[in-house]
Protein backbone atom coordinates (compact mmCIF):
# COMPACT_ATOMS: atom_id res chain seq x y z
CA UNK A 1 0.00 0.00 0.00
CA UNK A 2 1.33 3.42 -0.88
CA UNK A 3 1.90 6.09 1.75
CA UNK A 4 -0.85 8.16 0.19
CA UNK A 5 -3.49 5.46 0.51
CA UNK A 6 -2.41 4.84 4.11
CA UNK A 7 -2.96 8.50 4.79
CA UNK A 8 -6.35 8.35 3.10
CA UNK A 9 -7.30 5.33 5.17
CA UNK A 10 -6.41 7.24 8.34
CA UNK A 11 -8.66 10.12 7.26
CA UNK A 12 -11.54 7.72 6.55
CA UNK A 13 -11.20 6.02 9.93
CA UNK A 14 -11.03 9.37 11.66
CA UNK A 15 -14.23 10.60 9.98
CA UNK A 16 -15.87 7.30 10.89
CA UNK A 17 -14.94 7.70 14.57
CA UNK A 18 -15.95 11.36 14.73
CA UNK A 19 -18.27 12.10 11.82
CA UNK A 20 -18.86 15.79 11.09
CA UNK A 21 -22.41 17.17 10.91
CA UNK A 22 -23.70 13.94 12.44
CA UNK A 23 -26.99 15.24 13.79
CA UNK A 24 -30.56 15.90 12.83
CA UNK A 25 -31.53 19.42 11.71
CA UNK A 26 -34.73 20.42 13.45
CA UNK A 27 -35.30 23.23 10.95
CA UNK A 28 -34.50 21.20 7.83
CA UNK A 29 -36.28 22.31 4.67
CA UNK A 30 -35.54 19.06 2.82
CA UNK A 31 -34.79 15.52 3.91
CA UNK A 32 -33.95 12.38 2.04
CA UNK A 33 -33.20 8.80 2.95
CA UNK A 34 -30.54 6.62 1.38
CA UNK A 35 -30.15 2.85 1.50
CA UNK A 36 -27.40 0.59 0.28
CA UNK A 37 -28.83 -2.92 0.81
CA UNK A 38 -25.67 -4.53 -0.53
CA UNK A 39 -23.76 -3.44 2.57
CA UNK A 40 -26.54 -2.41 4.96
CA UNK A 41 -25.71 1.29 4.92
CA UNK A 42 -28.57 3.61 5.80
CA UNK A 43 -28.65 7.35 6.21
CA UNK A 44 -31.06 10.21 6.58
CA UNK A 45 -29.92 13.53 5.23
CA UNK A 46 -31.21 16.90 6.38
CA UNK A 47 -30.78 20.09 4.37
CA UNK A 48 -31.58 23.62 5.30
CA UNK A 49 -31.79 25.63 2.11
CA UNK A 50 -31.66 29.40 2.05
CA UNK A 51 -32.91 30.26 -1.43
CA UNK A 52 -30.49 28.22 -3.52
CA UNK A 53 -27.74 27.82 -0.92
CA UNK A 54 -27.18 24.91 1.41
CA UNK A 55 -27.09 26.87 4.63
CA UNK A 56 -26.83 23.86 6.90
CA UNK A 57 -26.66 20.11 6.51
CA UNK A 58 -26.68 17.12 8.82
CA UNK A 59 -27.09 13.37 8.69
CA UNK A 60 -27.98 10.41 10.85
CA UNK A 61 -27.72 6.72 10.17
CA UNK A 62 -25.68 3.60 10.46
CA UNK A 63 -23.31 1.94 8.09
CA UNK A 64 -19.77 0.92 7.34
CA UNK A 65 -16.76 3.18 7.84
CA UNK A 66 -16.66 4.18 4.18
CA UNK A 67 -20.31 5.22 3.99
CA UNK A 68 -20.08 7.20 7.21
CA UNK A 69 -16.79 8.88 6.30
CA UNK A 70 -18.15 9.70 2.86
CA UNK A 71 -21.25 11.34 4.36
CA UNK A 72 -19.08 13.25 6.83
CA UNK A 73 -16.81 14.56 4.07
CA UNK A 74 -19.75 15.24 1.74
CA UNK A 75 -21.57 17.36 4.33
CA UNK A 76 -18.39 19.33 5.08
CA UNK A 77 -17.82 19.91 1.38
CA UNK A 78 -21.25 21.09 0.29
CA UNK A 79 -22.14 23.27 3.27
CA UNK A 80 -22.39 26.87 2.03
CA UNK A 81 -22.50 25.78 -1.62
CA UNK A 82 -25.36 26.39 -4.02
CA UNK A 83 -27.47 23.51 -5.31
CA UNK A 84 -25.77 23.81 -8.72
CA UNK A 85 -22.29 23.70 -7.16
CA UNK A 86 -23.30 20.64 -5.15
CA UNK A 87 -24.58 18.92 -8.32
CA UNK A 88 -21.26 19.66 -10.02
CA UNK A 89 -19.42 18.11 -7.07
CA UNK A 90 -21.68 15.06 -7.35
CA UNK A 91 -20.50 14.64 -10.95
CA UNK A 92 -16.86 14.99 -9.90
CA UNK A 93 -17.23 12.37 -7.18
CA UNK A 94 -19.11 10.07 -9.52
CA UNK A 95 -16.31 10.35 -12.10
CA UNK A 96 -13.70 9.81 -9.42
CA UNK A 97 -15.37 6.63 -8.15
CA UNK A 98 -16.23 5.09 -11.48
CA UNK A 99 -13.61 6.51 -13.82
CA UNK A 100 -10.33 5.01 -14.86
CA UNK A 101 -8.45 8.15 -15.81
CA UNK A 102 -5.86 9.71 -13.52
CA UNK A 103 -7.23 11.80 -10.71
CA UNK A 104 -6.77 15.51 -10.34
CA UNK A 105 -6.19 15.36 -6.59
CA UNK A 106 -5.66 19.07 -6.34
CA UNK A 107 -9.08 19.75 -7.79
CA UNK A 108 -10.74 17.06 -5.70
CA UNK A 109 -9.22 18.28 -2.45
CA UNK A 110 -10.32 16.23 0.52
CA UNK A 111 -12.80 14.30 -1.62
CA UNK A 112 -9.77 12.45 -2.99
CA UNK A 113 -9.51 10.40 0.21
CA UNK A 114 -12.32 8.23 -1.17
CA UNK A 115 -10.61 7.63 -4.50
CA UNK A 116 -9.03 4.38 -3.24
CA UNK A 117 -12.51 2.88 -3.14
CA UNK A 118 -12.58 2.46 -6.89
CA UNK A 119 -10.19 -0.44 -6.54
CA UNK A 120 -12.95 -2.21 -4.61
CA UNK A 121 -16.07 -2.19 -6.81
CA UNK A 122 -18.31 -3.58 -4.06
CA UNK A 123 -17.53 -0.53 -1.90
CA UNK A 124 -18.23 2.14 -4.52
CA UNK A 125 -21.89 2.25 -3.52
CA UNK A 126 -20.88 2.79 0.10
CA UNK A 127 -18.95 5.87 -0.94
CA UNK A 128 -21.55 7.21 -3.37
CA UNK A 129 -24.63 6.64 -1.19
CA UNK A 130 -24.50 9.99 0.63
CA UNK A 131 -24.02 11.81 -2.69
CA UNK A 132 -27.02 10.13 -4.29
CA UNK A 133 -29.04 10.98 -1.20
CA UNK A 134 -27.87 14.59 -1.41
CA UNK A 135 -28.95 14.86 -5.02
CA UNK A 136 -32.35 13.44 -4.20
CA UNK A 137 -32.76 15.91 -1.31
CA UNK A 138 -31.75 18.82 -3.55
CA UNK A 139 -34.26 17.75 -6.16
CA UNK A 140 -36.80 17.16 -3.41
CA UNK A 141 -37.64 13.78 -4.89
CA UNK A 142 -38.91 12.64 -1.51
CA UNK A 143 -38.68 8.94 -2.22
CA UNK A 144 -36.18 6.66 -0.58
CA UNK A 145 -33.01 6.32 -2.61
CA UNK A 146 -31.64 2.87 -3.01
CA UNK A 147 -28.35 2.03 -4.70
CA UNK A 148 -29.89 -1.15 -6.04
ZN1 LIG B 1 -20.98 0.18 3.18
PDB file of C-alpha atoms and ligand atoms in Angstrom:
ATOM      1  CA  UNK A   1       0.000   0.000   0.000  1.00  0.00           C
ATOM      2  CA  UNK A   2       1.334   3.423  -0.879  1.00  0.00           C
ATOM      3  CA  UNK A   3       1.903   6.088   1.746  1.00  0.00           C
ATOM      4  CA  UNK A   4      -0.851   8.159   0.193  1.00  0.00           C
ATOM      5  CA  UNK A   5      -3.490   5.461   0.509  1.00  0.00           C
ATOM      6  CA  UNK A   6      -2.405   4.836   4.109  1.00  0.00           C
ATOM      7  CA  UNK A   7      -2.962   8.499   4.791  1.00  0.00           C
ATOM      8  CA  UNK A   8      -6.354   8.347   3.095  1.00  0.00           C
ATOM      9  CA  UNK A   9      -7.295   5.330   5.170  1.00  0.00           C
ATOM     10  CA  UNK A  10      -6.413   7.241   8.336  1.00  0.00           C
ATOM     11  CA  UNK A  11      -8.659  10.122   7.259  1.00  0.00           C
ATOM     12  CA  UNK A  12     -11.543   7.724   6.552  1.00  0.00           C
ATOM     13  CA  UNK A  13     -11.202   6.022   9.931  1.00  0.00           C
ATOM     14  CA  UNK A  14     -11.030   9.368  11.663  1.00  0.00           C
ATOM     15  CA  UNK A  15     -14.229  10.602   9.980  1.00  0.00           C
ATOM     16  CA  UNK A  16     -15.874   7.296  10.894  1.00  0.00           C
ATOM     17  CA  UNK A  17     -14.942   7.699  14.567  1.00  0.00           C
ATOM     18  CA  UNK A  18     -15.948  11.357  14.734  1.00  0.00           C
ATOM     19  CA  UNK A  19     -18.270  12.104  11.824  1.00  0.00           C
ATOM     20  CA  UNK A  20     -18.859  15.785  11.091  1.00  0.00           C
ATOM     21  CA  UNK A  21     -22.410  17.172  10.910  1.00  0.00           C
ATOM     22  CA  UNK A  22     -23.700  13.937  12.444  1.00  0.00           C
ATOM     23  CA  UNK A  23     -26.989  15.235  13.793  1.00  0.00           C
ATOM     24  CA  UNK A  24     -30.562  15.905  12.829  1.00  0.00           C
ATOM     25  CA  UNK A  25     -31.534  19.416  11.712  1.00  0.00           C
ATOM     26  CA  UNK A  26     -34.732  20.421  13.454  1.00  0.00           C
ATOM     27  CA  UNK A  27     -35.300  23.230  10.951  1.00  0.00           C
ATOM     28  CA  UNK A  28     -34.504  21.202   7.830  1.00  0.00           C
ATOM     29  CA  UNK A  29     -36.280  22.312   4.669  1.00  0.00           C
ATOM     30  CA  UNK A  30     -35.538  19.062   2.822  1.00  0.00           C
ATOM     31  CA  UNK A  31     -34.791  15.520   3.909  1.00  0.00           C
ATOM     32  CA  UNK A  32     -33.951  12.377   2.042  1.00  0.00           C
ATOM     33  CA  UNK A  33     -33.198   8.796   2.950  1.00  0.00           C
ATOM     34  CA  UNK A  34     -30.536   6.619   1.379  1.00  0.00           C
ATOM     35  CA  UNK A  35     -30.151   2.855   1.501  1.00  0.00           C
ATOM     36  CA  UNK A  36     -27.405   0.589   0.277  1.00  0.00           C
ATOM     37  CA  UNK A  37     -28.829  -2.917   0.806  1.00  0.00           C
ATOM     38  CA  UNK A  38     -25.672  -4.527  -0.527  1.00  0.00           C
ATOM     39  CA  UNK A  39     -23.756  -3.440   2.570  1.00  0.00           C
ATOM     40  CA  UNK A  40     -26.535  -2.412   4.956  1.00  0.00           C
ATOM     41  CA  UNK A  41     -25.708   1.290   4.924  1.00  0.00           C
ATOM     42  CA  UNK A  42     -28.568   3.607   5.800  1.00  0.00           C
ATOM     43  CA  UNK A  43     -28.645   7.350   6.205  1.00  0.00           C
ATOM     44  CA  UNK A  44     -31.064  10.206   6.580  1.00  0.00           C
ATOM     45  CA  UNK A  45     -29.921  13.534   5.232  1.00  0.00           C
ATOM     46  CA  UNK A  46     -31.208  16.898   6.383  1.00  0.00           C
ATOM     47  CA  UNK A  47     -30.781  20.088   4.368  1.00  0.00           C
ATOM     48  CA  UNK A  48     -31.578  23.616   5.302  1.00  0.00           C
ATOM     49  CA  UNK A  49     -31.788  25.628   2.112  1.00  0.00           C
ATOM     50  CA  UNK A  50     -31.662  29.404   2.046  1.00  0.00           C
ATOM     51  CA  UNK A  51     -32.906  30.260  -1.428  1.00  0.00           C
ATOM     52  CA  UNK A  52     -30.492  28.224  -3.522  1.00  0.00           C
ATOM     53  CA  UNK A  53     -27.743  27.820  -0.922  1.00  0.00           C
ATOM     54  CA  UNK A  54     -27.177  24.907   1.412  1.00  0.00           C
ATOM     55  CA  UNK A  55     -27.092  26.872   4.627  1.00  0.00           C
ATOM     56  CA  UNK A  56     -26.835  23.863   6.904  1.00  0.00           C
ATOM     57  CA  UNK A  57     -26.658  20.105   6.508  1.00  0.00           C
ATOM     58  CA  UNK A  58     -26.682  17.120   8.825  1.00  0.00           C
ATOM     59  CA  UNK A  59     -27.090  13.373   8.686  1.00  0.00           C
ATOM     60  CA  UNK A  60     -27.980  10.406  10.846  1.00  0.00           C
ATOM     61  CA  UNK A  61     -27.715   6.724  10.167  1.00  0.00           C
ATOM     62  CA  UNK A  62     -25.679   3.600  10.456  1.00  0.00           C
ATOM     63  CA  UNK A  63     -23.306   1.938   8.089  1.00  0.00           C
ATOM     64  CA  UNK A  64     -19.766   0.916   7.345  1.00  0.00           C
ATOM     65  CA  UNK A  65     -16.764   3.183   7.841  1.00  0.00           C
ATOM     66  CA  UNK A  66     -16.660   4.182   4.181  1.00  0.00           C
ATOM     67  CA  UNK A  67     -20.314   5.220   3.995  1.00  0.00           C
ATOM     68  CA  UNK A  68     -20.083   7.204   7.209  1.00  0.00           C
ATOM     69  CA  UNK A  69     -16.793   8.884   6.299  1.00  0.00           C
ATOM     70  CA  UNK A  70     -18.150   9.701   2.863  1.00  0.00           C
ATOM     71  CA  UNK A  71     -21.251  11.345   4.359  1.00  0.00           C
ATOM     72  CA  UNK A  72     -19.081  13.255   6.827  1.00  0.00           C
ATOM     73  CA  UNK A  73     -16.807  14.565   4.074  1.00  0.00           C
ATOM     74  CA  UNK A  74     -19.748  15.242   1.739  1.00  0.00           C
ATOM     75  CA  UNK A  75     -21.572  17.360   4.325  1.00  0.00           C
ATOM     76  CA  UNK A  76     -18.392  19.330   5.081  1.00  0.00           C
ATOM     77  CA  UNK A  77     -17.816  19.906   1.384  1.00  0.00           C
ATOM     78  CA  UNK A  78     -21.252  21.089   0.294  1.00  0.00           C
ATOM     79  CA  UNK A  79     -22.136  23.274   3.275  1.00  0.00           C
ATOM     80  CA  UNK A  80     -22.387  26.868   2.030  1.00  0.00           C
ATOM     81  CA  UNK A  81     -22.495  25.775  -1.622  1.00  0.00           C
ATOM     82  CA  UNK A  82     -25.361  26.387  -4.019  1.00  0.00           C
ATOM     83  CA  UNK A  83     -27.468  23.510  -5.310  1.00  0.00           C
ATOM     84  CA  UNK A  84     -25.771  23.807  -8.723  1.00  0.00           C
ATOM     85  CA  UNK A  85     -22.288  23.700  -7.164  1.00  0.00           C
ATOM     86  CA  UNK A  86     -23.297  20.640  -5.153  1.00  0.00           C
ATOM     87  CA  UNK A  87     -24.577  18.922  -8.323  1.00  0.00           C
ATOM     88  CA  UNK A  88     -21.256  19.662 -10.022  1.00  0.00           C
ATOM     89  CA  UNK A  89     -19.419  18.110  -7.073  1.00  0.00           C
ATOM     90  CA  UNK A  90     -21.679  15.061  -7.346  1.00  0.00           C
ATOM     91  CA  UNK A  91     -20.500  14.640 -10.954  1.00  0.00           C
ATOM     92  CA  UNK A  92     -16.857  14.995  -9.902  1.00  0.00           C
ATOM     93  CA  UNK A  93     -17.226  12.372  -7.182  1.00  0.00           C
ATOM     94  CA  UNK A  94     -19.107  10.066  -9.520  1.00  0.00           C
ATOM     95  CA  UNK A  95     -16.311  10.354 -12.103  1.00  0.00           C
ATOM     96  CA  UNK A  96     -13.697   9.810  -9.421  1.00  0.00           C
ATOM     97  CA  UNK A  97     -15.370   6.629  -8.149  1.00  0.00           C
ATOM     98  CA  UNK A  98     -16.234   5.088 -11.484  1.00  0.00           C
ATOM     99  CA  UNK A  99     -13.607   6.506 -13.818  1.00  0.00           C
ATOM    100  CA  UNK A 100     -10.326   5.005 -14.857  1.00  0.00           C
ATOM    101  CA  UNK A 101      -8.448   8.149 -15.805  1.00  0.00           C
ATOM    102  CA  UNK A 102      -5.859   9.714 -13.524  1.00  0.00           C
ATOM    103  CA  UNK A 103      -7.225  11.797 -10.705  1.00  0.00           C
ATOM    104  CA  UNK A 104      -6.770  15.507 -10.338  1.00  0.00           C
ATOM    105  CA  UNK A 105      -6.185  15.355  -6.591  1.00  0.00           C
ATOM    106  CA  UNK A 106      -5.656  19.072  -6.343  1.00  0.00           C
ATOM    107  CA  UNK A 107      -9.080  19.752  -7.788  1.00  0.00           C
ATOM    108  CA  UNK A 108     -10.740  17.056  -5.703  1.00  0.00           C
ATOM    109  CA  UNK A 109      -9.219  18.279  -2.447  1.00  0.00           C
ATOM    110  CA  UNK A 110     -10.321  16.228   0.517  1.00  0.00           C
ATOM    111  CA  UNK A 111     -12.801  14.304  -1.619  1.00  0.00           C
ATOM    112  CA  UNK A 112      -9.767  12.454  -2.991  1.00  0.00           C
ATOM    113  CA  UNK A 113      -9.509  10.405   0.212  1.00  0.00           C
ATOM    114  CA  UNK A 114     -12.318   8.234  -1.165  1.00  0.00           C
ATOM    115  CA  UNK A 115     -10.606   7.629  -4.498  1.00  0.00           C
ATOM    116  CA  UNK A 116      -9.034   4.376  -3.242  1.00  0.00           C
ATOM    117  CA  UNK A 117     -12.514   2.884  -3.138  1.00  0.00           C
ATOM    118  CA  UNK A 118     -12.580   2.463  -6.888  1.00  0.00           C
ATOM    119  CA  UNK A 119     -10.188  -0.444  -6.542  1.00  0.00           C
ATOM    120  CA  UNK A 120     -12.946  -2.207  -4.607  1.00  0.00           C
ATOM    121  CA  UNK A 121     -16.069  -2.186  -6.813  1.00  0.00           C
ATOM    122  CA  UNK A 122     -18.308  -3.576  -4.062  1.00  0.00           C
ATOM    123  CA  UNK A 123     -17.534  -0.526  -1.902  1.00  0.00           C
ATOM    124  CA  UNK A 124     -18.231   2.137  -4.523  1.00  0.00           C
ATOM    125  CA  UNK A 125     -21.893   2.249  -3.523  1.00  0.00           C
ATOM    126  CA  UNK A 126     -20.881   2.791   0.099  1.00  0.00           C
ATOM    127  CA  UNK A 127     -18.949   5.875  -0.942  1.00  0.00           C
ATOM    128  CA  UNK A 128     -21.546   7.212  -3.373  1.00  0.00           C
ATOM    129  CA  UNK A 129     -24.631   6.644  -1.187  1.00  0.00           C
ATOM    130  CA  UNK A 130     -24.498   9.988   0.629  1.00  0.00           C
ATOM    131  CA  UNK A 131     -24.021  11.812  -2.689  1.00  0.00           C
ATOM    132  CA  UNK A 132     -27.018  10.128  -4.294  1.00  0.00           C
ATOM    133  CA  UNK A 133     -29.038  10.977  -1.201  1.00  0.00           C
ATOM    134  CA  UNK A 134     -27.874  14.588  -1.409  1.00  0.00           C
ATOM    135  CA  UNK A 135     -28.954  14.862  -5.015  1.00  0.00           C
ATOM    136  CA  UNK A 136     -32.353  13.438  -4.196  1.00  0.00           C
ATOM    137  CA  UNK A 137     -32.765  15.909  -1.310  1.00  0.00           C
ATOM    138  CA  UNK A 138     -31.755  18.817  -3.550  1.00  0.00           C
ATOM    139  CA  UNK A 139     -34.260  17.755  -6.158  1.00  0.00           C
ATOM    140  CA  UNK A 140     -36.802  17.157  -3.413  1.00  0.00           C
ATOM    141  CA  UNK A 141     -37.644  13.776  -4.893  1.00  0.00           C
ATOM    142  CA  UNK A 142     -38.912  12.635  -1.510  1.00  0.00           C
ATOM    143  CA  UNK A 143     -38.675   8.939  -2.219  1.00  0.00           C
ATOM    144  CA  UNK A 144     -36.182   6.664  -0.583  1.00  0.00           C
ATOM    145  CA  UNK A 145     -33.011   6.324  -2.606  1.00  0.00           C
ATOM    146  CA  UNK A 146     -31.636   2.870  -3.009  1.00  0.00           C
ATOM    147  CA  UNK A 147     -28.348   2.033  -4.697  1.00  0.00           C
ATOM    148  CA  UNK A 148     -29.893  -1.150  -6.039  1.00  0.00           C
TER     149      UNK A 148
HETATM  150 ZN1  LIG B   1     -20.981   0.179   3.182  1.00  0.00          ZN
END
